[in-house]
Structures are given as C-alpha cells and as structure tokens.
PDB file of C-alpha atoms in Angstrom:
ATOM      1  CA  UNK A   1      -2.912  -9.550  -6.923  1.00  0.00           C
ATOM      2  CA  UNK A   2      -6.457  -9.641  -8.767  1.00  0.00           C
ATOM      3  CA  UNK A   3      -7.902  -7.005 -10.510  1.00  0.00           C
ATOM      4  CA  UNK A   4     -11.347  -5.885  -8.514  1.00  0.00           C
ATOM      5  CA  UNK A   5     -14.140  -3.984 -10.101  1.00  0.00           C
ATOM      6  CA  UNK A   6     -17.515  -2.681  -8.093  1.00  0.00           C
ATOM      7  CA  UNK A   7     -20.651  -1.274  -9.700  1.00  0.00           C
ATOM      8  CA  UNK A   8     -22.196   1.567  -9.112  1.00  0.00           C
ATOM      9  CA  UNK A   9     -18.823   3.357  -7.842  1.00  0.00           C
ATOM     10  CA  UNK A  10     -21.181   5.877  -6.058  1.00  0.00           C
ATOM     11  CA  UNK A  11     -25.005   6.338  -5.484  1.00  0.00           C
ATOM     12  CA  UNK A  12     -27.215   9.243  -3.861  1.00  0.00           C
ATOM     13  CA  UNK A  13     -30.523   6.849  -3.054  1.00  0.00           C
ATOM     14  CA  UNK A  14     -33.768   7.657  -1.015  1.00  0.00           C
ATOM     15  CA  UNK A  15     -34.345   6.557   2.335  1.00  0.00           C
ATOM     16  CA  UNK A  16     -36.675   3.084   2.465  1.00  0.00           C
ATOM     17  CA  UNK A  17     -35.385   1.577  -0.694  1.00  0.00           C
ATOM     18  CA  UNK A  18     -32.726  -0.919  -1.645  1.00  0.00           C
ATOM     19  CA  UNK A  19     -29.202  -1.147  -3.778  1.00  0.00           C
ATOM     20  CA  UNK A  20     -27.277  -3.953  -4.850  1.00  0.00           C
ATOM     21  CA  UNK A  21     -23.759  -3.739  -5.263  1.00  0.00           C
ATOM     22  CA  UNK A  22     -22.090  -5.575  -7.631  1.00  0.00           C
ATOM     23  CA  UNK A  23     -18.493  -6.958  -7.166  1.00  0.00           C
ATOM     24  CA  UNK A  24     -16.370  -8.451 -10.155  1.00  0.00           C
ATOM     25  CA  UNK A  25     -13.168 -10.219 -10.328  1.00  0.00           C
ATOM     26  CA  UNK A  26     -10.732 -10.744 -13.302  1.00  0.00           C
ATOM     27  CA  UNK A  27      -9.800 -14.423 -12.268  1.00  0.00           C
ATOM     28  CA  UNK A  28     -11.623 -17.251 -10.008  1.00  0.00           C
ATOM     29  CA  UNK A  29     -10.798 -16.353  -6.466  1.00  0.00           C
ATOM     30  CA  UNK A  30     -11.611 -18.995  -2.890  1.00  0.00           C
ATOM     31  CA  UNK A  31     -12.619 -16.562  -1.074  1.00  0.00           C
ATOM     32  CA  UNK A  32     -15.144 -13.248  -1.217  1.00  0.00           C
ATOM     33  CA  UNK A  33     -16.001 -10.570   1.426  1.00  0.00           C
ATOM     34  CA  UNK A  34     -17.662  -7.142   1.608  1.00  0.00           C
ATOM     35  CA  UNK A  35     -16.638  -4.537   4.070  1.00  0.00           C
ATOM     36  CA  UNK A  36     -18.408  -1.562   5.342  1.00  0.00           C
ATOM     37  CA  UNK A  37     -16.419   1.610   6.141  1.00  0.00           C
ATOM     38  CA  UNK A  38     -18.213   4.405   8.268  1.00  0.00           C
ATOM     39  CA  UNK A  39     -17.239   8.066   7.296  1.00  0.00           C
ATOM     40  CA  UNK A  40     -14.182   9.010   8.716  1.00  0.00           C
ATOM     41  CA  UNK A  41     -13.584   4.880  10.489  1.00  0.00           C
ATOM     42  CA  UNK A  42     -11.726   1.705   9.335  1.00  0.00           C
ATOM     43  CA  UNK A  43     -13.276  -1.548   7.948  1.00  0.00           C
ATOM     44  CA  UNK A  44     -16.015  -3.692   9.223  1.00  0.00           C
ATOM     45  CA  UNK A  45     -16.518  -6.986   8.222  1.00  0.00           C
ATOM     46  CA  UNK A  46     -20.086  -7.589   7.248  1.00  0.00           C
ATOM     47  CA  UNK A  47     -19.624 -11.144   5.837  1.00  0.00           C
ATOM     48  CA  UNK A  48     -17.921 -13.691   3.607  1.00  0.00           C
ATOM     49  CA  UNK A  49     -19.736 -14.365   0.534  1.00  0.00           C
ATOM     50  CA  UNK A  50     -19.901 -18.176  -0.226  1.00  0.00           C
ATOM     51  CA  UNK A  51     -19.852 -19.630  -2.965  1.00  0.00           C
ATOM     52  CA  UNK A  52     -22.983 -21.267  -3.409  1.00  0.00           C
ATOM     53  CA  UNK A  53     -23.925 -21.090  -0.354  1.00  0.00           C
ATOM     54  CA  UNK A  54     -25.400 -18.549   2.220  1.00  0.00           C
ATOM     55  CA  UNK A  55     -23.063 -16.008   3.309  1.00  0.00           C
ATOM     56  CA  UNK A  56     -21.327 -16.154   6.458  1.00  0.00           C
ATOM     57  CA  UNK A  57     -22.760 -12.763   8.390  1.00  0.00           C
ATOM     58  CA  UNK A  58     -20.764 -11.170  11.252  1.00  0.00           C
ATOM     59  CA  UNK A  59     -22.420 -10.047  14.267  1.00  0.00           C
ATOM     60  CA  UNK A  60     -24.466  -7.098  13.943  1.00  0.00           C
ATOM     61  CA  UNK A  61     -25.137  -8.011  10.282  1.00  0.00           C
ATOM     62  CA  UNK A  62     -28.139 -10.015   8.953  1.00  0.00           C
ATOM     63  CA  UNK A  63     -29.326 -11.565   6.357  1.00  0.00           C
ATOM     64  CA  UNK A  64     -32.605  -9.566   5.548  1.00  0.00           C
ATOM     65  CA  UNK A  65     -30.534  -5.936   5.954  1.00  0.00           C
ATOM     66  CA  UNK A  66     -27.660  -6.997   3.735  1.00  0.00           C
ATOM     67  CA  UNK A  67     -28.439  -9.945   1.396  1.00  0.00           C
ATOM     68  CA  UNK A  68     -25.125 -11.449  -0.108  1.00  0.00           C
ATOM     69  CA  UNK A  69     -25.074 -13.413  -3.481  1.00  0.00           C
ATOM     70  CA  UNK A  70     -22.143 -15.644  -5.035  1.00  0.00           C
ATOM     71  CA  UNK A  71     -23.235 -17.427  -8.176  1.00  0.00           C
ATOM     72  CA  UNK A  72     -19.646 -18.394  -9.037  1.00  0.00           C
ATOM     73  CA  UNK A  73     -15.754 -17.644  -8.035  1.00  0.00           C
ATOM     74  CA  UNK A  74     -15.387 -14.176  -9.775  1.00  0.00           C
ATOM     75  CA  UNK A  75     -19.108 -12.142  -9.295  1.00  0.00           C
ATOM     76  CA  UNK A  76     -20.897 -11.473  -6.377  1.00  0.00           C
ATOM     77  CA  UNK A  77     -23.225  -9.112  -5.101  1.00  0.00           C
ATOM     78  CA  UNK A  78     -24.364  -6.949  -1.678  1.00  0.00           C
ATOM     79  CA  UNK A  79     -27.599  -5.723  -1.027  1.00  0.00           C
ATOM     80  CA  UNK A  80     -28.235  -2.684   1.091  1.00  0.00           C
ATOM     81  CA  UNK A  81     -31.949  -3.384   1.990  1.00  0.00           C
ATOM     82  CA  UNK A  82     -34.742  -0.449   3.274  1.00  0.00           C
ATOM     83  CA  UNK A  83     -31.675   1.956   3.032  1.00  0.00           C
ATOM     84  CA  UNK A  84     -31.614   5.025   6.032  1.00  0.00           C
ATOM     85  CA  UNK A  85     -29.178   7.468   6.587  1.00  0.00           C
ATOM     86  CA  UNK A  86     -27.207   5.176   9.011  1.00  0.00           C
ATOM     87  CA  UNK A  87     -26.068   3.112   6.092  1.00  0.00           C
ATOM     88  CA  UNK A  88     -24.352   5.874   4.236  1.00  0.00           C
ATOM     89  CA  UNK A  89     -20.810   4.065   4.025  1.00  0.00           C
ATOM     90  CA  UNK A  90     -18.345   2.687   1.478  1.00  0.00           C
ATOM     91  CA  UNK A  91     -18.767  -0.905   0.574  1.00  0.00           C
ATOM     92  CA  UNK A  92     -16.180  -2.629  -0.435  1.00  0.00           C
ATOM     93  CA  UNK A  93     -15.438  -5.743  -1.912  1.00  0.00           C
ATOM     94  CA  UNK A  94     -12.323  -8.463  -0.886  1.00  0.00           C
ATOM     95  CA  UNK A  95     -10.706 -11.302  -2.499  1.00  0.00           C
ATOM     96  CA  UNK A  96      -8.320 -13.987  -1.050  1.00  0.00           C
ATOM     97  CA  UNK A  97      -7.123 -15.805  -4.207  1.00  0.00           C
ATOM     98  CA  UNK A  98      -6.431 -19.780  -2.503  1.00  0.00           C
ATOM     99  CA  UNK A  99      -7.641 -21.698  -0.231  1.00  0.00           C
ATOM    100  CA  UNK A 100      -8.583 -19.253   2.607  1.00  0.00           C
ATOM    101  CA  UNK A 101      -6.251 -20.119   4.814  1.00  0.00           C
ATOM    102  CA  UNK A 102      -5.517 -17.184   7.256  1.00  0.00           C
ATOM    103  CA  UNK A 103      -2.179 -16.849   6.082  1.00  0.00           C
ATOM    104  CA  UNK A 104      -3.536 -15.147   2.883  1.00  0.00           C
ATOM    105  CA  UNK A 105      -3.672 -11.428   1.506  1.00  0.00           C
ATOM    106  CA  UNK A 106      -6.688  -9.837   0.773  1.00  0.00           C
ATOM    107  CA  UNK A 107      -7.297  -7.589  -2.156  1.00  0.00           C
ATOM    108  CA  UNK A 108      -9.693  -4.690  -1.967  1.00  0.00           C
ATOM    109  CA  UNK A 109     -11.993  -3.577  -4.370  1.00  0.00           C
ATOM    110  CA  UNK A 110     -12.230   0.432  -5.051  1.00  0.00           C
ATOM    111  CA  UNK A 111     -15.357   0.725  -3.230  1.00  0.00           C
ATOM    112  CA  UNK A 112     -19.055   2.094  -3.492  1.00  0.00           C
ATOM    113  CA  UNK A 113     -19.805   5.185  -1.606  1.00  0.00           C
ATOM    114  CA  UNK A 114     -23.546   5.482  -0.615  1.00  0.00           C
ATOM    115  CA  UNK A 115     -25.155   8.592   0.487  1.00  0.00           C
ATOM    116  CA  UNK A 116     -28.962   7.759   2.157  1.00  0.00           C
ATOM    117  CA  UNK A 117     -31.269  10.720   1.830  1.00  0.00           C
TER     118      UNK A 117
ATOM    119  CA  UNK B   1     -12.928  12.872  -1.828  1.00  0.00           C
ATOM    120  CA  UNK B   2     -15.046  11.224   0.651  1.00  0.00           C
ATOM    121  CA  UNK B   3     -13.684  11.989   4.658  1.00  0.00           C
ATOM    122  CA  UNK B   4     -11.514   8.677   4.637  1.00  0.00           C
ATOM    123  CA  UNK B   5      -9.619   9.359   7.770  1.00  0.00           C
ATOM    124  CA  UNK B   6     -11.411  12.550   9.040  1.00  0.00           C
ATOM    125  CA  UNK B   7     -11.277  11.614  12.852  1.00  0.00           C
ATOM    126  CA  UNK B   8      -8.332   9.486  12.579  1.00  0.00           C
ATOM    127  CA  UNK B   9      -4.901  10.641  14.165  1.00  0.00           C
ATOM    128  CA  UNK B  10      -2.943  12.539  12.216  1.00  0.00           C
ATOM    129  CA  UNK B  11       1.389  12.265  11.582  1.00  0.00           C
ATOM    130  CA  UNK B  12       2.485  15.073   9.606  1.00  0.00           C
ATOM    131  CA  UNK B  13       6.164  14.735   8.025  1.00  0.00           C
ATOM    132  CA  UNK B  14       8.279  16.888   5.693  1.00  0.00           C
ATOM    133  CA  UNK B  15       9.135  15.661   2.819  1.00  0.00           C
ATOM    134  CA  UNK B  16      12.639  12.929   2.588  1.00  0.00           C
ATOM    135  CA  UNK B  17      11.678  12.535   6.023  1.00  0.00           C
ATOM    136  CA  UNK B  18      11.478   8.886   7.344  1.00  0.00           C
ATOM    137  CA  UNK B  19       7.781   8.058   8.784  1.00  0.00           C
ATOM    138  CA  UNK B  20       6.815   5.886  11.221  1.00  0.00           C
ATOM    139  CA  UNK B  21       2.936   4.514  11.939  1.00  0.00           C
ATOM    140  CA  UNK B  22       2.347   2.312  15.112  1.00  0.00           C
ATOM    141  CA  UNK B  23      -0.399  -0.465  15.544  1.00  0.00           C
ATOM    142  CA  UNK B  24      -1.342  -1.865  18.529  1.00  0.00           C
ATOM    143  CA  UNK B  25      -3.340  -5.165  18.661  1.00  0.00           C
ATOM    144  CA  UNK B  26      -5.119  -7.379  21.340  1.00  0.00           C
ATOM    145  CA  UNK B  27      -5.591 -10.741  19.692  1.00  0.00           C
ATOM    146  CA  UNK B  28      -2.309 -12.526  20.920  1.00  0.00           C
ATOM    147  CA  UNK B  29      -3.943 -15.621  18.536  1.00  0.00           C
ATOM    148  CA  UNK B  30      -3.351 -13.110  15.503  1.00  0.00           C
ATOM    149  CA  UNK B  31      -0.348 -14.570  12.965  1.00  0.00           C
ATOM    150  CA  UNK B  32      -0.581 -12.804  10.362  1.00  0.00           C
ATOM    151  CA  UNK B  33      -0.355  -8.978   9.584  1.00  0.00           C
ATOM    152  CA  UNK B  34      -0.834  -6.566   6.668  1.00  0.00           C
ATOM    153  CA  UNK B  35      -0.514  -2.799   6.122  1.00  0.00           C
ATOM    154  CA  UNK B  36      -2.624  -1.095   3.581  1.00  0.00           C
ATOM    155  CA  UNK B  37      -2.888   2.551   2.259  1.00  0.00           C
ATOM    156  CA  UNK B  38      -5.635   3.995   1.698  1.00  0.00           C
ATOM    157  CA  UNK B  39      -5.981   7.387  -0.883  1.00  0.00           C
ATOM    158  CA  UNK B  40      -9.102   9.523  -1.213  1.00  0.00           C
ATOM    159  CA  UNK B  41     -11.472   7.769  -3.463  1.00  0.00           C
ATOM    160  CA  UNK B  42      -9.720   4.997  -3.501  1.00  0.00           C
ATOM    161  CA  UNK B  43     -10.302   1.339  -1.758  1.00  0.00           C
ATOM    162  CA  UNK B  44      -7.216  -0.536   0.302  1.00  0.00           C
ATOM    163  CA  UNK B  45      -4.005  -0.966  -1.441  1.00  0.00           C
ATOM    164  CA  UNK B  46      -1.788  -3.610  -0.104  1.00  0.00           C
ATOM    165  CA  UNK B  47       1.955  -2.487   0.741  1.00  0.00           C
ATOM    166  CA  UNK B  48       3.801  -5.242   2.714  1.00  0.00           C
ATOM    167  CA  UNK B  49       2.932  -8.276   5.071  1.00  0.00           C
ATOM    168  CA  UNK B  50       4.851 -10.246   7.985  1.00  0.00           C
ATOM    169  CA  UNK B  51       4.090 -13.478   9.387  1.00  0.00           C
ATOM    170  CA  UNK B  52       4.440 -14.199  13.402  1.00  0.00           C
ATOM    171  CA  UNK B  53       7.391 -16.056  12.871  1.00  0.00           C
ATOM    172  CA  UNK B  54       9.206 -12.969  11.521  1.00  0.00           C
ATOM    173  CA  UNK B  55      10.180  -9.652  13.444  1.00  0.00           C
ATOM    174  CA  UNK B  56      10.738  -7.572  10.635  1.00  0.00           C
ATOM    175  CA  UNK B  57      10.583  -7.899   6.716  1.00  0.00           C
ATOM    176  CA  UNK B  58      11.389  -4.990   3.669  1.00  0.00           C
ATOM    177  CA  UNK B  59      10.101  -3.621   0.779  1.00  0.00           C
ATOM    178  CA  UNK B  60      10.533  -1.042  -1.540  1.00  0.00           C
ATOM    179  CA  UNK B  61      11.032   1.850   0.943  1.00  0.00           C
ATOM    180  CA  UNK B  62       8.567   0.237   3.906  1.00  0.00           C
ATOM    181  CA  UNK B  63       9.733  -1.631   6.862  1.00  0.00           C
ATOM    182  CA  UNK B  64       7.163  -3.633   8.913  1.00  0.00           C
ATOM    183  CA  UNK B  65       8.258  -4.224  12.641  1.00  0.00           C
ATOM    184  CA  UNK B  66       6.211  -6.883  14.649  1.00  0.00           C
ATOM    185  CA  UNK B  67       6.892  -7.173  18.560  1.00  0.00           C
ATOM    186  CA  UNK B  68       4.903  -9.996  19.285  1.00  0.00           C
ATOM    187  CA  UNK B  69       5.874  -9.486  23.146  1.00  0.00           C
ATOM    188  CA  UNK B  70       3.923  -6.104  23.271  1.00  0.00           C
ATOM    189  CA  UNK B  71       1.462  -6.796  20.349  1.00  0.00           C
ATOM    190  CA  UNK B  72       2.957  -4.047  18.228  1.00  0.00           C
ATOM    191  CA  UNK B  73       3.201  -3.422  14.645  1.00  0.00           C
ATOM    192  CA  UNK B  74       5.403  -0.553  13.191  1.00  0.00           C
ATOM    193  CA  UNK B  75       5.647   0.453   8.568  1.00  0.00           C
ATOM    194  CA  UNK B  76       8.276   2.534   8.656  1.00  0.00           C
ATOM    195  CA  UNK B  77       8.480   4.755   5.295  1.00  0.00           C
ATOM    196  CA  UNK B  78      11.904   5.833   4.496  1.00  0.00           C
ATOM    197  CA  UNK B  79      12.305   9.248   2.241  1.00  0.00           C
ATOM    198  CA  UNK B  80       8.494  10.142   2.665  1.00  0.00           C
ATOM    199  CA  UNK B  81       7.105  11.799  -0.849  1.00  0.00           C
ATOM    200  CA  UNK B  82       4.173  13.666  -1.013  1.00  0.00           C
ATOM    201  CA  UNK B  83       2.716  10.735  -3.102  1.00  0.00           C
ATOM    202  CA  UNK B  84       2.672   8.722   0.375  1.00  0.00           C
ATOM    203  CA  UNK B  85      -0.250  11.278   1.546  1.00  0.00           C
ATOM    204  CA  UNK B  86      -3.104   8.633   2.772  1.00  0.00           C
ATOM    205  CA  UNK B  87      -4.538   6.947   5.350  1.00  0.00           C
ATOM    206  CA  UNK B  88      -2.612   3.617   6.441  1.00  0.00           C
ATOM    207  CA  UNK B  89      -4.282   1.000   8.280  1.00  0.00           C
ATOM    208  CA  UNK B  90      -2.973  -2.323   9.834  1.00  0.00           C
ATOM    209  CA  UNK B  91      -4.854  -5.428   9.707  1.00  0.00           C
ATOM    210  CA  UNK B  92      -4.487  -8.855  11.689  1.00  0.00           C
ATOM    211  CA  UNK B  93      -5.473 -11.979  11.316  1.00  0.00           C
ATOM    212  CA  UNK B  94      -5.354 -15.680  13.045  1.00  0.00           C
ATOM    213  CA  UNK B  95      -5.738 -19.077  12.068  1.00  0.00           C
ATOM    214  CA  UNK B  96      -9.099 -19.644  13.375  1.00  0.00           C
ATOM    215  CA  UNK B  97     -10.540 -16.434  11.432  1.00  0.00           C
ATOM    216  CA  UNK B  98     -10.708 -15.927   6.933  1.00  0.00           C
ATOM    217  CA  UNK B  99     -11.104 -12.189   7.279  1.00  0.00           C
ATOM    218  CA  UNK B 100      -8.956  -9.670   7.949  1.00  0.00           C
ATOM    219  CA  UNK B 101      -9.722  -7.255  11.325  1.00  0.00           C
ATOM    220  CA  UNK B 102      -8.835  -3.710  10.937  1.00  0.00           C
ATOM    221  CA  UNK B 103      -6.961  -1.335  13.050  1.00  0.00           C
ATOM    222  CA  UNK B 104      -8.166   2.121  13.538  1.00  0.00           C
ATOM    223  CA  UNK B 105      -5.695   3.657  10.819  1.00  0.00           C
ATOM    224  CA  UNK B 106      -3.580   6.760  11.086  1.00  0.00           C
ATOM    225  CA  UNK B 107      -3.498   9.695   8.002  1.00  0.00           C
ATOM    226  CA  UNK B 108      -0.149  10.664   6.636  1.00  0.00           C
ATOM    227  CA  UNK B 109       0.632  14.261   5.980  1.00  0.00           C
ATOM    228  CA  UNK B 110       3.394  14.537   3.653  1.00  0.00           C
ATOM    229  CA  UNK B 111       4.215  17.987   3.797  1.00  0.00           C
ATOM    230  CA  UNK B 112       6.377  19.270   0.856  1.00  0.00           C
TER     231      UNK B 112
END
C-alpha cells in the first residue's frame, strides 16, 4: 500500500472563492486521481492527475472549475475554483502504485471535507 | 463524523454474526473488482480484490464472491465485530478504463 496524506483535512470557506487541496504520497506512484464524494453518496471520479501533463477530466468536470496539478510522482494538487454550496463534498485523493494497468489497486487518501457557505 | 452513508441502505447484524453485502454491476467489460470500507472520518480502506478469472478468493475473515453470469459481487464477513461498523462499497474496473467506478455502498450495523 502507500501511505496518503491530504492538506487541509477540513475547511469551512465562503461562497465565490477558491481552495486548493493538496495531496502527498510517501513513495513515487504511476498513477494519481481525485474523487469527489457527495454527502451521504459514493465516489465520483473527477480526473486523473498527470504527471506533467494536463489532467485527464471526466465528464461533468472541467478544467477552469477544478484545476489539477502534478509536478512530480508523489505531490499533486486540486483546486475547487469560485466555490458554492453545491461543492460541499469530500475530496479525496488516489494512488495506483505501477503502471496503470486496470488490473491495479487503488489507495485512498483520508480525504478533505469542504463545507461552502 | 461527516453523513458518509446517510441515504445508503442499511444491514444491521448482531454481533459473531456472519454478514453479507451484495453488488450489482452493469459493465460486463469490468475485470477487475475491489471492496473497500469506509469509517466516519475516514477515506477508503482497501479489504480484498478478485480478478474475472476467479469466482471467489479469502482473506482474513472476508470472502469476495463474483458471478460473472449475473454481474454480482458478494464480501461476506464471517464473526461480524462491532469494529466492522462502516460503510462498504464495491468498485469495478476494465481494461479500457485507469480509475476505479464506484458502487452505491451499503452501511454495516454491527449491533453488539
């Protein structure tokens, strides 16, 4: 397994601004991805994180809402951009440690919980 | 805690009961499956996986069924503990797709 950490765990932010999430891994991992979870609902994909490249955005999810970073193979960040109450979630972070193959467990983060004002 | 599993069904045990989850899925593509449990506060924790070749594998007190036929996935918990409390999702995935898609998970009530 890899050992996941996410900054800030939580956050109470204002409706209209922005907050960048920060996920860190203990050891160089392929592949990167953030998740939303709705209160009381399973996991979304919003998109794999690439590293150095753009990120790979699921339908529904853009760029210029959720702005993705991946400078190297252990760090990578989420924005949540001009924040409402809608986006009140947890975010969390995923790791698959090879070659992405789809064969491959993913690791989870402990998540961020956002509450939007 | 945050309400991880408000509106999700709801199997309520006694505790040293055996538990069973089910977990439908519609992608016949999908090869690979994981269940993870989810606790209050707490992101996904991986308990056991099964490839589509296999129809059943073991761990540590979970069983994972797969019947490919009907597209059904089964973690069976044996000697439930109060400690098993959580919400348990499954999660499938196929060769064409990296990331994992997400059941609609079920919470656990270990009652003691």
């Amino acid at each position: 397994s890899a050992v996941i950490s996410q900054k800030p765990s939580r956050d109470i932010c204002q409706r209209g601004t922005s907050l960048t999430i920060q996920c860190q891994v203990d050891s160089q991992v392929t592949m990167m991805f953030w998740y939303r979870q709705q209160p009381g609902q399973s996991l979304t994909l919003i998109a794999t994180a690439n590293q150095g490249s753009e990120a790979t955005y699921e339908s529904g999810f853009v760029i210029d809402k959720f702005p993705i970073s991946r400078p190297n193979l252990t760090f990578s960040t989420l924005t949540v951009s001009n924040m409402s109450p809608e986006d009140s979630s947890i975010y969390l972070c995923s790791v698959a440690r090879g070659g992405g193959g789809a064969l491959e467990t993913q690791y989870f983060g402990p998540g961020t919980r956002l509450l939007v004002l | 805690g945050e309400s991880v599993g408000l509106h999700l069904p709801t199997l309520s045990v006694q505790e040293g009961d055996n538990s069973i989850i089910n977990c439908a899925y519609s992608n016949s593509a999908s090869d690979y499956f994981i269940w993870y449990k989810q606790e209050s506060g707490k992101g996904p924790q991986f308990i056991i996986d099964i490839r589509s070749n296999m129809d059943k594998r073991q761990g540590q007190r979970v069983t994972v069924l797969l019947n490919k036929t009907v597209k059904h996935l089964s973690l069976q918990i044996a000697a439930t503990q109060p400690g098993d409390s959580a919400v348990y999702f499954c999660a499938e995935n196929d060769t064409g797709r990296r990331a994992l898609t997400f059941g609609s998970g079920t919470r656990l009530q270990v009652q003691p």
